[in-house]
Amino acid sequence: MPRTTALAVRLLPLVMALISLDSALADNTGATSAAIGTGSATLDTPLAEVVFPGGRQLPLTLGYASSATHRPGDPANLIYTLTDRGPNIHCDASDQLIGVTDFCHDAQGVDDAGKIFPLPEFTPQIAFIRLGADADGRLTARVEQRVTLKDAEGKPLSGISNPLTVTDTENAYDAKGRQLPLDPNGLDPEGLVRLADGSFWLGEEYGPSLVHVAADGRVLQRLVPANEVADLKAATYPISGELPSILSRRKLNRGIESLALSPDGRTLYFALQSPLANPDKAAYKTSRNLRLFAVHLDAQGDFAGIAHEYLYRLDTPETFFDTASGRGDAGARQSDVKVSEMSILPDGRLIVLERIDKTTKLYRIDSSTATDLLGGQYDALDTRPTLAQLDNPASADIVPVTKQRIFDSLTDAPELVSKVEGVAILDGQHLLLANDNDFGIAGADSVFTVLPLAPRLRQ
């Protein structure tokens, strides 16, 4: 039985149970009704086959879903997805994945901290994907359009690391082991929303940054931490230091991973993937304290100021593993827990995706009683202890957002694909979950799963 069909069959009992629970829910997202199947579908788009020194071949496929979103008012079966920076391999994994030990070398010698970019010419892109149903009611997915990211002059952007000095970066190497120049234009996009005018906002990890992108893929503005503007002055698109400098303390590759847009299009929410490495990596490794922000947008969808900053408390790692069944992420550490996506209900309540690898949870959150940290002592670079170092935020009179769990793949969908990074509410019946397949480096497919929304999503 093909992998996709088998997965759809295993998910079918859950689908039918949720349909019976959810049949009374009305579609109030404003989306045009359309036939959407349930279960799972894959997209397997060959990208390249890279040959490394020594002869090891690595087939790559397009990694569609570092983020997924649905725009209210669009047909319910139309989603937008986002690739990240492109295929990349940790230098310290070169022996395992490409058959060459100590593949990366810089001026100081072996560089195990760098990244191999097998396709350094890859340009991050947005995909328009149309969902449907086959004759048996199972989900189908097809790509209708792709939009590549471009600079102000329309030249394609890369996903190569930025030349940052006020925070850490990583050296880049091609498939022959040659060191690549760092790129001030390079983006590692991870979060995505689409505005009414057709433009997009992206969350980005390198800076971390927020990136406003025109409908044709041109970068209109990149917002970075205020202390990083000088490092990126050579970029060929507008750079603005509108984000707090404290965000430059992000853990490398754990920047802005998730975005959500309010129903009126005037508030953009973003969250870091992990707690800050502030004052050091040791704090990040044990902290549960993640930052969530709200940003004002003007009537044209442009940045108009940061409105709020809240504390989001991550779950502890043991809650992502079920001892009785052996399912989930065994032996995980606190630093493995991360926020990878957000979505939003028609009434404006946020949905947050929290995960490790095999286990995915969805929380509905409420910031109405949370402490607003914006501009306070924990945004200062010299504050000690830092927010990441607070084991008990209540001792500092900080109230986090409240969380209500509404989905846990351990119990609700044990066959769900790993590394889910996309979540989109399609209409009153359907919730889409999608994985980041890391461009097929380890053989994973891009999998899209649609499940009926349970009533508890809107309670």
CSV table of C-alpha atoms in Angstrom, one decimal:
chain,number,residue,atom,x,y,z
A,1,MET,CA,0.0,0.0,0.0
A,2,PRO,CA,1.5,3.4,-0.9
A,3,ARG,CA,2.7,5.5,2.1
A,4,THR,CA,0.1,8.2,1.6
A,5,THR,CA,-2.8,5.8,1.2
A,6,ALA,CA,-1.7,3.9,4.3
A,7,LEU,CA,-1.5,7.1,6.4
A,8,ALA,CA,-4.9,8.2,5.2
A,9,VAL,CA,-6.4,4.9,6.2
A,10,ARG,CA,-4.9,5.1,9.7
A,11,LEU,CA,-6.2,8.6,10.1
A,12,LEU,CA,-9.7,7.7,8.9
A,13,PRO,CA,-11.2,6.7,12.3
A,14,LEU,CA,-10.1,10.0,13.8
A,15,VAL,CA,-11.5,11.9,10.9
A,16,MET,CA,-14.9,10.3,11.2
A,17,ALA,CA,-15.0,10.8,14.9
A,18,LEU,CA,-14.2,14.5,14.5
A,19,ILE,CA,-16.8,14.9,11.7
A,20,SER,CA,-19.5,13.7,14.0
A,21,LEU,CA,-18.4,16.1,16.7
A,22,ASP,CA,-18.1,19.0,14.4
A,23,SER,CA,-21.0,18.8,12.0
A,24,ALA,CA,-22.9,21.5,13.8
A,25,LEU,CA,-20.1,24.1,13.3
A,26,ALA,CA,-20.9,26.9,10.9
A,27,ASP,CA,-18.3,28.2,8.4
A,28,ASN,CA,-17.8,31.8,9.6
A,29,THR,CA,-14.3,32.4,8.2
A,30,GLY,CA,-15.7,34.2,5.1
A,31,ALA,CA,-14.0,31.6,2.9
A,32,THR,CA,-15.8,30.4,-0.2
A,33,SER,CA,-16.9,26.8,0.2
A,34,ALA,CA,-14.9,24.2,-1.8
A,35,ALA,CA,-14.6,20.4,-1.7
A,36,ILE,CA,-11.7,19.4,0.6
A,37,GLY,CA,-10.8,15.8,1.3
A,38,THR,CA,-9.6,14.5,4.6
A,39,GLY,CA,-6.6,12.4,5.5
A,40,SER,CA,-3.2,13.1,4.0
A,41,ALA,CA,-1.7,14.0,0.6
A,42,THR,CA,2.0,14.3,-0.4
A,43,LEU,CA,3.8,16.7,-2.8
A,44,ASP,CA,7.0,15.2,-4.2
A,45,THR,CA,8.7,17.7,-6.4
A,46,PRO,CA,12.2,16.8,-7.5
A,47,LEU,CA,14.6,19.6,-7.0
A,48,ALA,CA,18.1,18.3,-7.8
A,49,GLU,CA,20.4,15.4,-7.3
A,50,VAL,CA,23.7,16.6,-5.9
A,51,VAL,CA,26.9,14.6,-6.2
A,52,PHE,CA,29.5,15.2,-3.5
A,53,PRO,CA,33.3,14.5,-3.5
A,54,GLY,CA,33.7,10.8,-3.1
A,55,GLY,CA,30.6,10.1,-5.2
A,56,ARG,CA,27.8,10.1,-2.7
A,57,GLN,CA,24.6,11.2,-4.4
A,58,LEU,CA,21.8,13.1,-2.6
A,59,PRO,CA,18.4,13.5,-4.2
A,60,LEU,CA,16.6,16.6,-3.1
A,61,THR,CA,12.9,17.5,-3.2
A,62,LEU,CA,11.2,20.8,-2.6
A,63,GLY,CA,10.4,21.5,1.0
A,64,TYR,CA,7.1,23.3,0.8
A,65,ALA,CA,5.9,23.9,4.3
A,66,SER,CA,8.1,25.7,6.8
A,67,SER,CA,4.9,27.6,7.2
A,68,ALA,CA,1.3,27.4,5.9
A,69,THR,CA,-1.5,29.9,6.0
A,70,HIS,CA,-5.0,30.5,4.7
A,71,ARG,CA,-6.3,34.1,3.9
A,72,PRO,CA,-9.8,34.8,5.1
A,73,GLY,CA,-12.1,35.4,2.1
A,74,ASP,CA,-10.1,33.1,-0.2
A,75,PRO,CA,-11.6,29.8,-1.2
A,76,ALA,CA,-11.2,27.4,1.7
A,77,ASN,CA,-9.1,25.0,-0.5
A,78,LEU,CA,-6.4,27.6,-1.3
A,79,ILE,CA,-3.4,27.8,1.0
A,80,TYR,CA,-0.1,29.5,0.8
A,81,THR,CA,3.1,27.8,2.0
A,82,LEU,CA,6.7,28.9,2.4
A,83,THR,CA,10.1,27.2,1.9
A,84,ASP,CA,12.9,28.0,4.2
A,85,ARG,CA,16.4,29.0,3.1
A,86,GLY,CA,16.9,25.8,1.1
A,87,PRO,CA,18.7,22.5,1.5
A,88,ASN,CA,21.3,22.6,4.2
A,89,ILE,CA,23.4,20.1,6.2
A,90,HIS,CA,25.2,20.6,9.5
A,91,CYS,CA,29.0,20.3,8.8
A,92,ASP,CA,29.3,18.0,11.7
A,93,ALA,CA,26.9,15.6,10.0
A,94,SER,CA,28.9,15.4,6.8
A,95,ASP,CA,30.2,11.9,7.4
A,96,GLN,CA,26.7,10.5,7.9
A,97,LEU,CA,24.9,12.3,5.1
A,98,ILE,CA,27.5,12.8,2.4
A,99,GLY,CA,30.2,10.3,3.3
A,100,VAL,CA,33.0,12.7,3.9
A,101,THR,CA,34.5,13.4,7.3
A,102,ASP,CA,35.6,17.0,8.2
A,103,PHE,CA,34.0,18.3,5.0
A,104,CYS,CA,34.0,22.0,6.1
A,105,HIS,CA,37.2,24.0,6.5
A,106,ASP,CA,37.7,27.7,7.2
A,107,ALA,CA,40.9,29.7,7.9
A,108,GLN,CA,41.1,28.2,11.4
A,109,GLY,CA,40.7,24.6,10.3
A,110,VAL,CA,37.9,22.1,10.5
A,111,ASP,CA,34.6,24.0,10.9
A,112,ASP,CA,32.0,21.7,12.5
A,113,ALA,CA,29.7,24.7,13.3
A,114,GLY,CA,29.1,25.7,9.7
A,115,LYS,CA,26.4,24.7,7.2
A,116,ILE,CA,26.7,23.0,3.8
A,117,PHE,CA,24.4,24.4,1.2
A,118,PRO,CA,24.2,21.8,-1.6
A,119,LEU,CA,22.3,24.2,-3.8
A,120,PRO,CA,23.6,27.7,-2.9
A,121,GLU,CA,21.7,29.2,-5.8
A,122,PHE,CA,18.3,28.1,-4.3
A,123,THR,CA,15.9,31.0,-3.8
A,124,PRO,CA,13.3,30.8,-1.0
A,125,GLN,CA,9.8,30.9,-2.4
A,126,ILE,CA,6.1,31.0,-1.6
A,127,ALA,CA,3.7,28.4,-3.1
A,128,PHE,CA,0.0,28.6,-3.8
A,129,ILE,CA,-1.5,25.2,-3.2
A,130,ARG,CA,-4.9,24.0,-4.1
A,131,LEU,CA,-6.5,21.3,-2.0
A,132,GLY,CA,-9.2,19.0,-3.2
A,133,ALA,CA,-10.7,15.6,-2.9
A,134,ASP,CA,-10.5,12.4,-4.9
A,135,ALA,CA,-13.4,10.1,-5.7
A,136,ASP,CA,-13.1,8.5,-2.3
A,137,GLY,CA,-13.1,11.8,-0.4
A,138,ARG,CA,-9.4,11.7,0.3
A,139,LEU,CA,-7.3,14.8,0.3
A,140,THR,CA,-5.4,15.9,-2.8
A,141,ALA,CA,-3.0,18.8,-3.2
A,142,ARG,CA,-1.5,20.5,-6.3
A,143,VAL,CA,0.8,23.5,-6.8
A,144,GLU,CA,-0.8,26.3,-8.8
A,145,GLN,CA,1.9,29.0,-8.5
A,146,ARG,CA,5.3,29.7,-7.0
A,147,VAL,CA,6.6,33.2,-6.2
A,148,THR,CA,10.4,33.5,-5.6
A,149,LEU,CA,11.8,36.1,-3.2
A,150,LYS,CA,13.6,39.0,-4.8
A,151,ASP,CA,15.5,42.2,-3.9
A,152,ALA,CA,14.3,45.7,-4.7
A,153,GLU,CA,15.5,45.4,-8.3
A,154,GLY,CA,13.9,42.0,-8.9
A,155,LYS,CA,17.0,39.9,-8.5
A,156,PRO,CA,16.6,36.5,-6.8
A,157,LEU,CA,17.6,36.2,-3.2
A,158,SER,CA,19.6,33.4,-1.6
A,159,GLY,CA,19.2,31.6,1.7
A,160,ILE,CA,22.9,32.0,2.6
A,161,SER,CA,23.8,33.2,6.1
A,162,ASN,CA,24.1,36.9,6.9
A,163,PRO,CA,27.4,38.6,7.8
A,164,LEU,CA,26.3,39.4,11.4
A,165,THR,CA,28.8,40.6,14.1
A,166,VAL,CA,26.5,41.7,16.9
A,167,THR,CA,25.1,38.2,17.1
A,168,ASP,CA,26.3,34.8,15.9
A,169,THR,CA,26.1,33.5,12.4
A,170,GLU,CA,27.4,30.4,10.6
A,171,ASN,CA,29.8,29.9,7.7
A,172,ALA,CA,28.4,28.5,4.5
A,173,TYR,CA,29.9,25.9,2.2
A,174,ASP,CA,28.9,24.5,-1.2
A,175,ALA,CA,28.7,20.9,-2.3
A,176,LYS,CA,32.4,20.8,-3.1
A,177,GLY,CA,33.4,22.1,0.4
A,178,ARG,CA,34.2,25.6,-0.8
A,179,GLN,CA,33.5,28.4,1.6
A,180,LEU,CA,30.8,30.8,0.3
A,181,PRO,CA,30.7,34.5,1.0
A,182,LEU,CA,28.1,35.5,3.6
A,183,ASP,CA,25.1,37.3,2.1
A,184,PRO,CA,23.5,40.4,3.6
A,185,ASN,CA,20.4,39.7,1.4
A,186,GLY,CA,20.1,36.1,2.6
A,187,LEU,CA,16.9,35.1,4.2
A,188,ASP,CA,15.8,32.0,6.2
A,189,PRO,CA,12.0,32.5,6.1
A,190,GLU,CA,9.8,30.4,8.4
A,191,GLY,CA,6.5,32.2,9.1
A,192,LEU,CA,3.9,33.5,6.5
A,193,VAL,CA,0.7,35.5,6.3
A,194,ARG,CA,-1.0,37.1,3.3
A,195,LEU,CA,-2.7,40.5,3.4
A,196,ALA,CA,-5.8,41.7,1.6
A,197,ASP,CA,-3.7,43.6,-0.9
A,198,GLY,CA,-1.8,40.4,-1.9
A,199,SER,CA,1.4,41.2,-0.1
A,200,PHE,CA,3.0,39.0,2.5
A,201,TRP,CA,4.7,39.2,5.8
A,202,LEU,CA,7.4,36.7,6.6
A,203,GLY,CA,9.0,35.6,9.8
A,204,GLU,CA,12.7,35.1,9.4
A,205,GLU,CA,15.3,33.3,11.5
A,206,TYR,CA,18.7,34.8,10.7
A,207,GLY,CA,18.1,38.3,12.1
A,208,PRO,CA,15.7,37.5,13.4
A,209,SER,CA,13.5,39.7,11.3
A,210,LEU,CA,10.1,40.5,9.9
A,211,VAL,CA,10.0,40.8,6.1
A,212,HIS,CA,7.2,42.6,4.1
A,213,VAL,CA,7.1,41.1,0.6
A,214,ALA,CA,5.1,42.4,-2.4
A,215,ALA,CA,2.8,40.0,-4.3
A,216,ASP,CA,5.5,39.5,-6.9
A,217,GLY,CA,8.1,38.4,-4.3
A,218,ARG,CA,10.0,41.7,-4.0
A,219,VAL,CA,11.1,42.6,-0.5
A,220,LEU,CA,9.5,45.9,0.4
A,221,GLN,CA,11.1,46.1,3.9
A,222,ARG,CA,13.1,44.0,6.3
A,223,LEU,CA,12.7,44.8,10.0
A,224,VAL,CA,15.7,43.7,12.1
A,225,PRO,CA,16.9,44.3,15.7
A,226,ALA,CA,18.1,47.9,16.0
A,227,ASN,CA,21.7,46.9,16.7
A,228,GLU,CA,22.0,44.8,13.4
A,229,VAL,CA,21.3,47.6,10.9
A,230,ALA,CA,25.0,48.3,10.3
A,231,ASP,CA,25.8,44.7,9.7
A,232,LEU,CA,23.2,44.5,6.9
A,233,LYS,CA,23.8,47.8,5.3
A,234,ALA,CA,24.9,46.2,2.0
A,235,ALA,CA,21.5,44.6,1.5
A,236,THR,CA,19.9,45.5,-1.8
A,237,TYR,CA,16.4,46.0,-0.2
A,238,PRO,CA,15.3,48.4,2.5
A,239,ILE,CA,16.5,47.5,6.1
A,240,SER,CA,15.0,49.1,9.2
A,241,GLY,CA,16.0,48.6,12.8
A,242,GLU,CA,12.5,48.5,14.2
A,243,LEU,CA,12.8,45.4,16.4
A,244,PRO,CA,14.1,45.5,19.9
A,245,SER,CA,17.9,44.9,20.1
A,246,ILE,CA,17.3,42.1,22.7
A,247,LEU,CA,16.1,39.9,19.9
A,248,SER,CA,19.6,39.8,18.5
A,249,ARG,CA,20.2,37.3,21.4
A,250,ARG,CA,18.2,34.7,19.6
A,251,LYS,CA,19.6,31.2,19.5
A,252,LEU,CA,21.1,30.6,16.1
A,253,ASN,CA,18.5,29.0,13.9
A,254,ARG,CA,15.8,29.6,16.5
A,255,GLY,CA,14.6,33.1,15.3
A,256,ILE,CA,11.1,34.2,14.3
A,257,GLU,CA,9.3,31.0,13.3
A,258,SER,CA,5.6,31.8,13.5
A,259,LEU,CA,3.2,34.6,12.4
A,260,ALA,CA,-0.5,35.2,12.6
A,261,LEU,CA,-2.6,38.1,11.2
A,262,SER,CA,-5.7,39.5,13.0
A,263,PRO,CA,-9.0,39.2,11.0
A,264,ASP,CA,-9.0,43.0,10.4
A,265,GLY,CA,-5.5,42.8,9.0
A,266,ARG,CA,-4.2,45.5,11.4
A,267,THR,CA,-2.3,43.3,14.0
A,268,LEU,CA,0.6,41.0,13.1
A,269,TYR,CA,1.6,38.5,15.8
A,270,PHE,CA,5.0,36.8,15.9
A,271,ALA,CA,6.8,34.5,18.3
A,272,LEU,CA,10.4,33.4,18.6
A,273,GLN,CA,10.9,29.7,18.1
A,274,SER,CA,12.7,29.3,21.4
A,275,PRO,CA,13.8,31.3,24.4
A,276,LEU,CA,16.6,33.7,23.8
A,277,ALA,CA,20.2,32.7,24.4
A,278,ASN,CA,20.5,35.5,26.9
A,279,PRO,CA,23.0,36.0,28.5
A,280,ASP,CA,24.3,32.8,27.0
A,281,LYS,CA,23.5,29.5,25.5
A,282,ALA,CA,23.2,27.9,28.9
A,283,ALA,CA,20.1,30.0,29.7
A,284,TYR,CA,18.5,29.0,26.4
A,285,LYS,CA,19.0,25.3,27.0
A,286,THR,CA,17.0,25.2,30.2
A,287,SER,CA,14.5,28.1,29.8
A,288,ARG,CA,10.8,27.8,29.2
A,289,ASN,CA,10.3,31.5,28.6
A,290,LEU,CA,9.5,32.4,25.1
A,291,ARG,CA,8.6,35.9,23.7
A,292,LEU,CA,5.4,36.7,21.8
A,293,PHE,CA,4.8,40.1,20.2
A,294,ALA,CA,1.9,42.0,18.6
A,295,VAL,CA,2.7,44.6,15.9
A,296,HIS,CA,0.5,47.4,14.5
A,297,LEU,CA,0.0,47.5,10.8
A,298,ASP,CA,-1.4,50.6,9.0
A,299,ALA,CA,-4.2,50.5,6.4
A,300,GLN,CA,-1.7,49.6,3.7
A,301,GLY,CA,-0.3,46.7,5.7
A,302,ASP,CA,3.0,48.4,6.5
A,303,PHE,CA,4.7,48.3,9.9
A,304,ALA,CA,3.3,51.0,12.2
A,305,GLY,CA,5.0,50.0,15.5
A,306,ILE,CA,5.3,47.2,18.1
A,307,ALA,CA,2.2,47.1,20.3
A,308,HIS,CA,2.8,44.4,22.9
A,309,GLU,CA,5.2,41.8,24.2
A,310,TYR,CA,4.2,38.8,26.3
A,311,LEU,CA,5.7,35.8,27.9
A,312,TYR,CA,4.7,32.4,26.6
A,313,ARG,CA,5.7,29.4,28.8
A,314,LEU,CA,6.7,26.3,26.9
A,315,ASP,CA,5.7,22.8,28.1
A,316,THR,CA,8.2,20.5,29.6
A,317,PRO,CA,9.7,17.8,27.4
A,318,GLU,CA,8.3,14.8,29.1
A,319,THR,CA,4.8,15.8,28.1
A,320,PHE,CA,5.6,15.1,24.5
A,321,PHE,CA,6.1,11.3,25.2
A,322,ASP,CA,3.5,8.7,26.2
A,323,THR,CA,5.2,6.0,28.3
A,324,ALA,CA,2.3,3.5,28.0
A,325,SER,CA,2.3,3.5,24.3
A,326,GLY,CA,5.9,4.4,23.6
A,327,ARG,CA,4.8,7.1,21.3
A,328,GLY,CA,6.3,10.5,21.0
A,329,ASP,CA,9.7,12.1,21.7
A,330,ALA,CA,11.5,10.0,24.3
A,331,GLY,CA,14.5,11.4,26.1
A,332,ALA,CA,13.9,15.0,24.8
A,333,ARG,CA,15.5,18.0,26.5
A,334,GLN,CA,13.9,21.4,27.3
A,335,SER,CA,15.7,23.0,24.4
A,336,ASP,CA,14.0,20.6,22.0
A,337,VAL,CA,10.6,22.1,22.8
A,338,LYS,CA,9.7,24.9,20.3
A,339,VAL,CA,6.9,27.0,18.9
A,340,SER,CA,6.8,26.5,15.1
A,341,GLU,CA,3.6,28.1,13.9
A,342,MET,CA,0.6,30.2,14.8
A,343,SER,CA,-2.8,30.6,13.3
A,344,ILE,CA,-5.9,32.7,14.3
A,345,LEU,CA,-9.6,32.1,14.8
A,346,PRO,CA,-12.2,34.3,13.2
A,347,ASP,CA,-12.8,35.9,16.6
A,348,GLY,CA,-9.1,36.9,16.9
A,349,ARG,CA,-8.0,34.2,19.4
A,350,LEU,CA,-4.5,32.9,18.6
A,351,ILE,CA,-3.7,29.2,18.0
A,352,VAL,CA,-0.1,28.2,18.8
A,353,LEU,CA,1.7,25.1,17.5
A,354,GLU,CA,4.1,23.7,20.1
A,355,ARG,CA,6.2,20.6,19.2
A,356,ILE,CA,9.3,18.6,19.5
A,357,ASP,CA,9.6,16.3,16.5
A,358,LYS,CA,7.2,13.4,16.6
A,359,THR,CA,4.6,15.1,18.8
A,360,THR,CA,2.6,18.2,17.9
A,361,LYS,CA,0.3,20.2,20.2
A,362,LEU,CA,-2.0,23.1,19.5
A,363,TYR,CA,-2.9,25.6,22.2
A,364,ARG,CA,-5.5,28.4,22.2
A,365,ILE,CA,-4.0,31.3,24.1
A,366,ASP,CA,-5.3,34.4,25.8
A,367,SER,CA,-3.1,37.5,26.5
A,368,SER,CA,-5.9,39.6,28.2
A,369,THR,CA,-4.4,39.1,31.7
A,370,ALA,CA,-0.8,38.7,30.7
A,371,THR,CA,1.9,41.2,31.7
A,372,ASP,CA,3.0,43.5,28.8
A,373,LEU,CA,6.9,43.4,28.8
A,374,LEU,CA,7.4,45.8,25.9
A,375,GLY,CA,10.0,48.4,26.7
A,376,GLY,CA,10.5,47.1,30.2
A,377,GLN,CA,13.6,45.9,32.0
A,378,TYR,CA,13.6,42.5,30.3
A,379,ASP,CA,14.1,44.2,26.9
A,380,ALA,CA,17.4,45.8,28.1
A,381,LEU,CA,20.5,44.0,27.1
A,382,ASP,CA,22.2,44.4,30.5
A,383,THR,CA,19.3,43.2,32.7
A,384,ARG,CA,20.3,40.3,35.1
A,385,PRO,CA,18.8,37.9,35.6
A,386,THR,CA,17.4,37.8,32.1
A,387,LEU,CA,13.9,36.7,31.2
A,388,ALA,CA,15.3,33.4,30.0
A,389,GLN,CA,16.9,32.9,33.4
A,390,LEU,CA,13.7,33.2,35.4
A,391,ASP,CA,12.6,29.8,36.6
A,392,ASN,CA,9.5,31.3,38.2
A,393,PRO,CA,8.3,34.3,36.4
A,394,ALA,CA,5.7,34.9,39.1
A,395,SER,CA,8.5,35.8,41.4
A,396,ALA,CA,9.2,38.8,39.1
A,397,ASP,CA,5.5,39.7,38.9
A,398,ILE,CA,5.2,38.4,35.4
A,399,VAL,CA,2.0,36.8,34.3
A,400,PRO,CA,2.3,34.7,31.0
A,401,VAL,CA,-0.4,34.2,28.5
A,402,THR,CA,-2.9,31.5,29.4
A,403,LYS,CA,-2.9,28.3,27.4
A,404,GLN,CA,-5.6,25.8,26.7
A,405,ARG,CA,-4.6,22.6,24.9
A,406,ILE,CA,-7.0,21.8,22.0
A,407,PHE,CA,-5.0,19.2,20.1
A,408,ASP,CA,-2.3,16.7,21.0
A,409,SER,CA,-1.1,14.3,18.3
A,410,LEU,CA,-0.2,11.7,21.0
A,411,THR,CA,-3.8,11.1,21.6
A,412,ASP,CA,-5.7,12.8,18.7
A,413,ALA,CA,-3.6,11.8,15.7
A,414,PRO,CA,-0.8,9.3,16.7
A,415,GLU,CA,0.0,8.7,13.0
A,416,LEU,CA,0.5,12.4,12.2
A,417,VAL,CA,3.7,13.1,10.3
A,418,SER,CA,6.7,14.4,12.2
A,419,LYS,CA,8.1,18.0,12.2
A,420,VAL,CA,4.8,19.8,11.7
A,421,GLU,CA,5.5,23.5,11.0
A,422,GLY,CA,2.4,24.6,9.1
A,423,VAL,CA,-1.1,25.0,10.5
A,424,ALA,CA,-4.0,26.8,8.8
A,425,ILE,CA,-7.7,27.1,9.7
A,426,LEU,CA,-9.4,26.7,6.3
A,427,ASP,CA,-13.1,27.1,7.3
A,428,GLY,CA,-15.5,26.0,10.0
A,429,GLN,CA,-14.8,22.4,9.3
A,430,HIS,CA,-11.2,21.9,8.3
A,431,LEU,CA,-7.8,22.3,9.9
A,432,LEU,CA,-4.6,21.8,7.8
A,433,LEU,CA,-1.3,20.6,9.3
A,434,ALA,CA,1.8,20.3,7.1
A,435,ASN,CA,5.4,19.3,7.8
A,436,ASP,CA,8.8,20.6,6.9
A,437,ASN,CA,10.5,17.8,5.0
A,438,ASP,CA,13.9,19.4,5.1
A,439,PHE,CA,14.1,19.1,1.3
A,440,GLY,CA,14.1,15.3,1.5
A,441,ILE,CA,17.6,15.1,2.8
A,442,ALA,CA,16.6,12.3,5.1
A,443,GLY,CA,14.0,10.9,2.7
A,444,ALA,CA,10.9,12.6,4.2
A,445,ASP,CA,8.0,13.6,2.0
A,446,SER,CA,6.1,16.9,2.1
A,447,VAL,CA,2.8,15.8,3.7
A,448,PHE,CA,-0.4,17.8,4.1
A,449,THR,CA,-3.0,16.5,6.5
A,450,VAL,CA,-6.6,17.9,6.8
A,451,LEU,CA,-8.7,17.1,9.9
A,452,PRO,CA,-12.1,18.4,10.8
A,453,LEU,CA,-12.0,21.1,13.5
A,454,ALA,CA,-13.2,19.7,16.8
A,455,PRO,CA,-15.7,21.9,18.7
A,456,ARG,CA,-13.1,22.6,21.4
A,457,LEU,CA,-11.2,24.7,18.9
A,458,ARG,CA,-13.8,27.5,19.2
A,459,GLN,CA,-15.0,27.0,22.8
